Short mmCIF file of C-alpha atoms and ligand atoms in Angstrom, two decimals:
data_model
loop_
_atom_site.label_atom_id
_atom_site.label_comp_id
_atom_site.label_asym_id
_atom_site.label_seq_id
_atom_site.Cartn_x
_atom_site.Cartn_y
_atom_site.Cartn_z
CA ILE A 6 -10.41 0.35 -107.74
CA PRO A 7 -13.57 0.84 -109.85
CA SER A 8 -16.23 2.25 -107.42
CA SER A 9 -19.01 5.05 -108.18
CA MET A 10 -19.10 7.91 -105.07
CA PRO A 11 -22.56 7.64 -104.06
CA PRO A 12 -25.00 10.80 -102.16
CA GLY A 13 -23.55 12.25 -99.18
CA VAL A 14 -24.44 14.51 -96.57
CA ALA A 15 -22.63 17.45 -95.21
CA PHE A 16 -22.84 17.80 -91.39
CA LEU A 17 -22.62 21.72 -91.61
CA SER A 18 -25.12 22.13 -93.77
CA GLY A 19 -26.98 19.40 -93.02
CA GLN A 20 -27.71 19.14 -96.99
CA PHE A 21 -27.53 15.85 -99.89
CA THR A 22 -24.32 16.22 -101.76
CA ALA A 23 -25.60 15.28 -104.90
CA GLU A 24 -28.09 16.20 -107.31
CA ASN A 25 -31.99 14.75 -105.90
CA GLY A 26 -34.85 13.91 -106.68
CA ILE A 27 -38.10 16.14 -105.72
CA LYS A 28 -38.08 18.89 -103.14
CA LYS A 29 -40.98 20.25 -101.65
CA ILE A 30 -41.65 23.70 -99.74
CA THR A 31 -44.67 23.74 -97.80
CA ARG A 32 -45.60 26.71 -96.89
CA CYS A 33 -47.54 28.83 -94.06
CA GLY A 34 -50.26 28.99 -96.64
CA ASP A 35 -50.69 25.21 -96.84
CA LEU A 36 -50.99 24.58 -92.88
CA SER A 37 -54.54 25.38 -92.60
CA GLY A 38 -56.03 24.04 -89.28
CA VAL A 39 -52.25 23.02 -88.38
CA PHE A 40 -51.34 25.90 -85.73
CA TYR A 41 -54.04 26.12 -82.57
CA ASP A 42 -54.11 30.03 -82.82
CA ARG A 43 -55.56 30.82 -86.19
CA ALA A 44 -55.69 34.66 -85.67
CA ALA A 45 -51.47 34.44 -86.07
CA TRP A 46 -51.50 32.36 -88.26
CA GLN A 47 -53.57 33.93 -90.68
CA ALA A 48 -51.11 37.72 -89.72
CA ILE A 49 -48.02 35.40 -91.14
CA PRO A 50 -47.55 35.54 -94.92
CA VAL A 51 -48.97 32.86 -96.82
CA ASP A 52 -46.18 32.67 -99.05
CA THR A 53 -43.42 32.33 -95.37
CA PRO A 54 -41.99 29.08 -96.01
CA VAL A 55 -42.02 26.12 -93.10
CA TYR A 56 -40.36 23.39 -94.14
CA ARG A 57 -38.56 21.57 -97.73
CA VAL A 58 -37.94 18.10 -97.86
CA GLU A 59 -35.35 16.77 -100.30
CA MET A 60 -34.75 13.24 -101.53
CA LEU A 61 -32.97 11.16 -103.42
CA ARG A 62 -33.81 9.41 -106.28
CA SER A 63 -34.53 6.03 -105.21
CA PRO A 64 -36.24 2.60 -106.40
CA GLN A 65 -39.70 2.51 -105.70
CA GLY A 66 -41.67 -0.78 -105.04
CA GLU A 67 -42.43 -3.26 -102.16
CA GLY A 68 -39.44 -3.13 -100.27
CA GLU A 69 -37.37 -0.67 -101.49
CA LEU A 70 -36.75 2.87 -99.31
CA PHE A 71 -37.22 6.02 -100.08
CA VAL A 72 -34.22 8.75 -98.38
CA GLY A 73 -35.23 12.43 -97.78
CA ILE A 74 -34.15 15.40 -95.42
CA THR A 75 -36.93 17.15 -93.80
CA HIS A 76 -35.40 21.03 -92.95
CA LEU A 77 -37.48 22.86 -90.68
CA GLN A 78 -37.53 26.62 -90.04
CA PRO A 79 -37.23 28.16 -86.78
CA GLY A 80 -39.89 30.15 -85.75
CA ARG A 81 -43.60 30.40 -83.56
CA VAL A 82 -46.80 30.85 -84.59
CA GLY A 83 -48.78 33.21 -82.04
CA ASP A 84 -46.35 31.08 -79.12
CA GLU A 85 -46.10 27.82 -81.07
CA PHE A 86 -43.48 26.60 -82.31
CA TYR A 87 -42.96 25.57 -86.54
CA MET A 88 -43.66 22.06 -86.74
CA THR A 89 -44.14 19.89 -89.76
CA ARG A 90 -48.44 18.67 -90.33
CA GLY A 91 -47.20 15.62 -88.96
CA HIS A 92 -48.94 12.33 -90.44
CA PHE A 93 -49.66 8.39 -89.74
CA HIS A 94 -48.73 6.13 -92.79
CA GLN A 95 -51.46 4.92 -95.10
CA ARG A 96 -50.27 1.50 -94.35
CA ARG A 97 -50.53 1.74 -90.93
CA GLU A 98 -48.23 -0.86 -90.17
CA GLN A 99 -45.07 1.01 -91.61
CA GLY A 100 -42.40 2.22 -89.65
CA GLU A 101 -39.63 4.59 -90.46
CA VAL A 102 -36.41 5.91 -88.41
CA TYR A 103 -35.63 9.58 -88.24
CA PHE A 104 -31.49 10.86 -87.84
CA GLY A 105 -31.03 14.36 -86.57
CA LEU A 106 -28.54 16.32 -89.16
CA ARG A 107 -28.58 20.09 -87.74
CA GLY A 108 -30.25 22.30 -85.22
CA THR A 109 -32.48 20.79 -81.60
CA GLY A 110 -36.10 20.10 -81.57
CA LEU A 111 -38.74 17.35 -80.86
CA LEU A 112 -39.90 14.23 -82.45
CA LEU A 113 -44.03 13.65 -81.62
CA LEU A 114 -45.10 10.34 -81.88
CA GLN A 115 -48.89 9.08 -81.42
CA ASN A 116 -49.88 5.99 -81.79
CA GLU A 117 -53.53 4.94 -82.65
CA GLN A 118 -55.11 4.98 -78.66
CA GLY A 119 -53.87 8.84 -79.19
CA VAL A 120 -51.31 8.06 -76.84
CA ALA A 121 -48.43 10.87 -77.53
CA ARG A 122 -45.16 11.21 -76.23
CA LEU A 123 -41.61 13.38 -77.23
CA GLU A 124 -38.22 12.55 -78.68
CA GLN A 125 -35.67 14.83 -78.25
CA ILE A 126 -33.83 15.39 -81.74
CA SER A 127 -30.77 17.07 -82.43
CA PRO A 128 -27.38 16.54 -84.81
CA GLY A 129 -27.31 12.65 -84.59
CA SER A 130 -30.24 11.04 -82.57
CA VAL A 131 -31.70 8.38 -83.89
CA HIS A 132 -35.76 7.69 -84.13
CA ILE A 133 -37.29 4.28 -84.31
CA ILE A 134 -40.78 4.89 -84.97
CA PRO A 135 -42.72 1.79 -85.44
CA GLY A 136 -45.49 1.18 -87.16
CA PHE A 137 -48.66 2.56 -86.41
CA THR A 138 -47.35 5.52 -85.15
CA ALA A 139 -47.78 9.47 -86.48
CA HIS A 140 -44.82 11.53 -86.20
CA ARG A 141 -44.01 15.29 -86.84
CA LEU A 142 -41.31 17.65 -86.59
CA ILE A 143 -41.06 20.94 -84.33
CA ASN A 144 -38.67 22.82 -84.34
CA THR A 145 -37.92 24.81 -80.79
CA GLY A 146 -34.30 26.12 -81.69
CA SER A 147 -33.26 28.94 -83.31
CA GLU A 148 -31.15 27.17 -86.03
CA VAL A 149 -32.93 24.82 -89.13
CA LEU A 150 -33.79 21.70 -88.24
CA SER A 151 -32.62 19.36 -90.13
CA ALA A 152 -33.03 15.93 -90.14
CA LEU A 153 -32.64 12.81 -92.30
CA ALA A 154 -35.71 9.95 -93.05
CA VAL A 155 -35.91 6.13 -94.04
CA TRP A 156 -39.22 5.08 -95.11
CA PRO A 157 -40.54 2.07 -97.27
CA SER A 158 -41.66 3.36 -100.15
CA VAL A 159 -45.26 2.12 -100.22
CA ALA A 160 -46.21 3.64 -96.89
CA GLY A 161 -47.95 6.19 -98.34
CA HIS A 162 -48.55 9.17 -95.89
CA ASP A 163 -52.35 9.56 -93.87
CA TYR A 164 -52.80 13.32 -92.99
CA ALA A 165 -56.71 12.74 -92.83
CA ALA A 166 -56.51 10.93 -90.32
CA LEU A 167 -55.11 13.54 -87.66
CA ALA A 168 -57.19 16.23 -88.97
CA HIS A 169 -58.34 16.81 -85.55
CA GLY A 170 -54.85 17.76 -84.54
CA PHE A 171 -52.14 15.57 -82.27
CA ALA A 172 -52.89 15.30 -78.83
CA LEU A 173 -49.90 17.34 -77.31
CA ARG A 174 -48.85 20.65 -78.68
CA VAL A 175 -45.25 22.74 -78.53
CA ILE A 176 -45.11 25.83 -76.95
CA GLU A 177 -42.96 28.86 -75.79
CA GLN A 178 -44.45 30.01 -72.50
CA ASP A 179 -42.83 32.58 -70.27
CA GLY A 180 -39.59 31.76 -72.00
CA LYS A 181 -39.35 27.92 -71.78
CA ILE A 182 -40.86 25.32 -73.93
CA GLN A 183 -44.10 23.59 -72.50
CA ALA A 184 -45.59 20.51 -73.78
CA LYS A 185 -49.79 21.44 -73.72
CA GLU A 186 -52.41 18.55 -73.76
CA VAL A 187 -55.23 19.10 -76.25
CA GLN A 188 -58.51 18.59 -74.73
CA HIS A 189 -60.73 17.40 -77.59
CA GLY A 190 -64.60 17.61 -78.28
C1 LIG B 204 -41.79 10.48 -95.06
C2 LIG B 204 -41.41 11.22 -93.34
C3 LIG B 204 -41.00 12.53 -93.77
C4 LIG B 204 -42.30 13.63 -94.02
C5 LIG B 204 -41.13 15.27 -93.78
C6 LIG B 204 -42.84 16.19 -94.14
O1 LIG B 204 -42.63 9.52 -93.93
O2 LIG B 204 -41.86 11.16 -92.41
O3 LIG B 204 -40.26 12.78 -95.40
O4 LIG B 204 -42.70 13.91 -95.33
O5 LIG B 204 -40.53 15.35 -92.34
O6 LIG B 204 -43.93 15.64 -92.82
P1 LIG B 204 -45.55 15.74 -94.09
O7 LIG B 204 -45.20 14.45 -94.28
O8 LIG B 204 -45.77 15.86 -92.72
O9 LIG B 204 -45.69 17.64 -93.89
ZN1 LIG B 205 -43.53 9.05 -92.10
#
């Protein structure tokens, strides 16, 4: 029967099988102010890759969806685990779905009232990020954390709203993964 082969995900590598749209690499030097230990951040070469996003080509406009995979390296800045910058959507009401592909970590979610919570992410985990909720991936494991995301193409990203950071930081302390509340002001 006439049919076409859609793009897929190779589960072992967590990568798209098809030619993709954009690929964006975020390096340590791009993440100024994201990690709390500024001296530890400065000690890491600026060109060190922290995460990479690959996206499928898809239609854009109201009602259309973007599909991307984030590959987040394992590592720490001081005692704080590598993480994505994190964002609210520009259009706050727009939600997103994350799906764990490879590696282990945490999805940090925070509402507009500043209340934060964590979900464990691992291969096969499904995460429903409601509207009005900021989100960030954190790699607490020793291998690459890869997660597929699907979100409305009109959602946009608002990074500035979290310029003062999230209310929780995830660190390694005494060999254990710990979440610490941040005191602001
Ligand atoms: C899209 C989305 C992900 C992130 C990616 C990188 O709405 O949530 O594709 O964009 O994980 O994280 P940021 O954008 O926070 O640098
Ligand atoms: Zn998002």
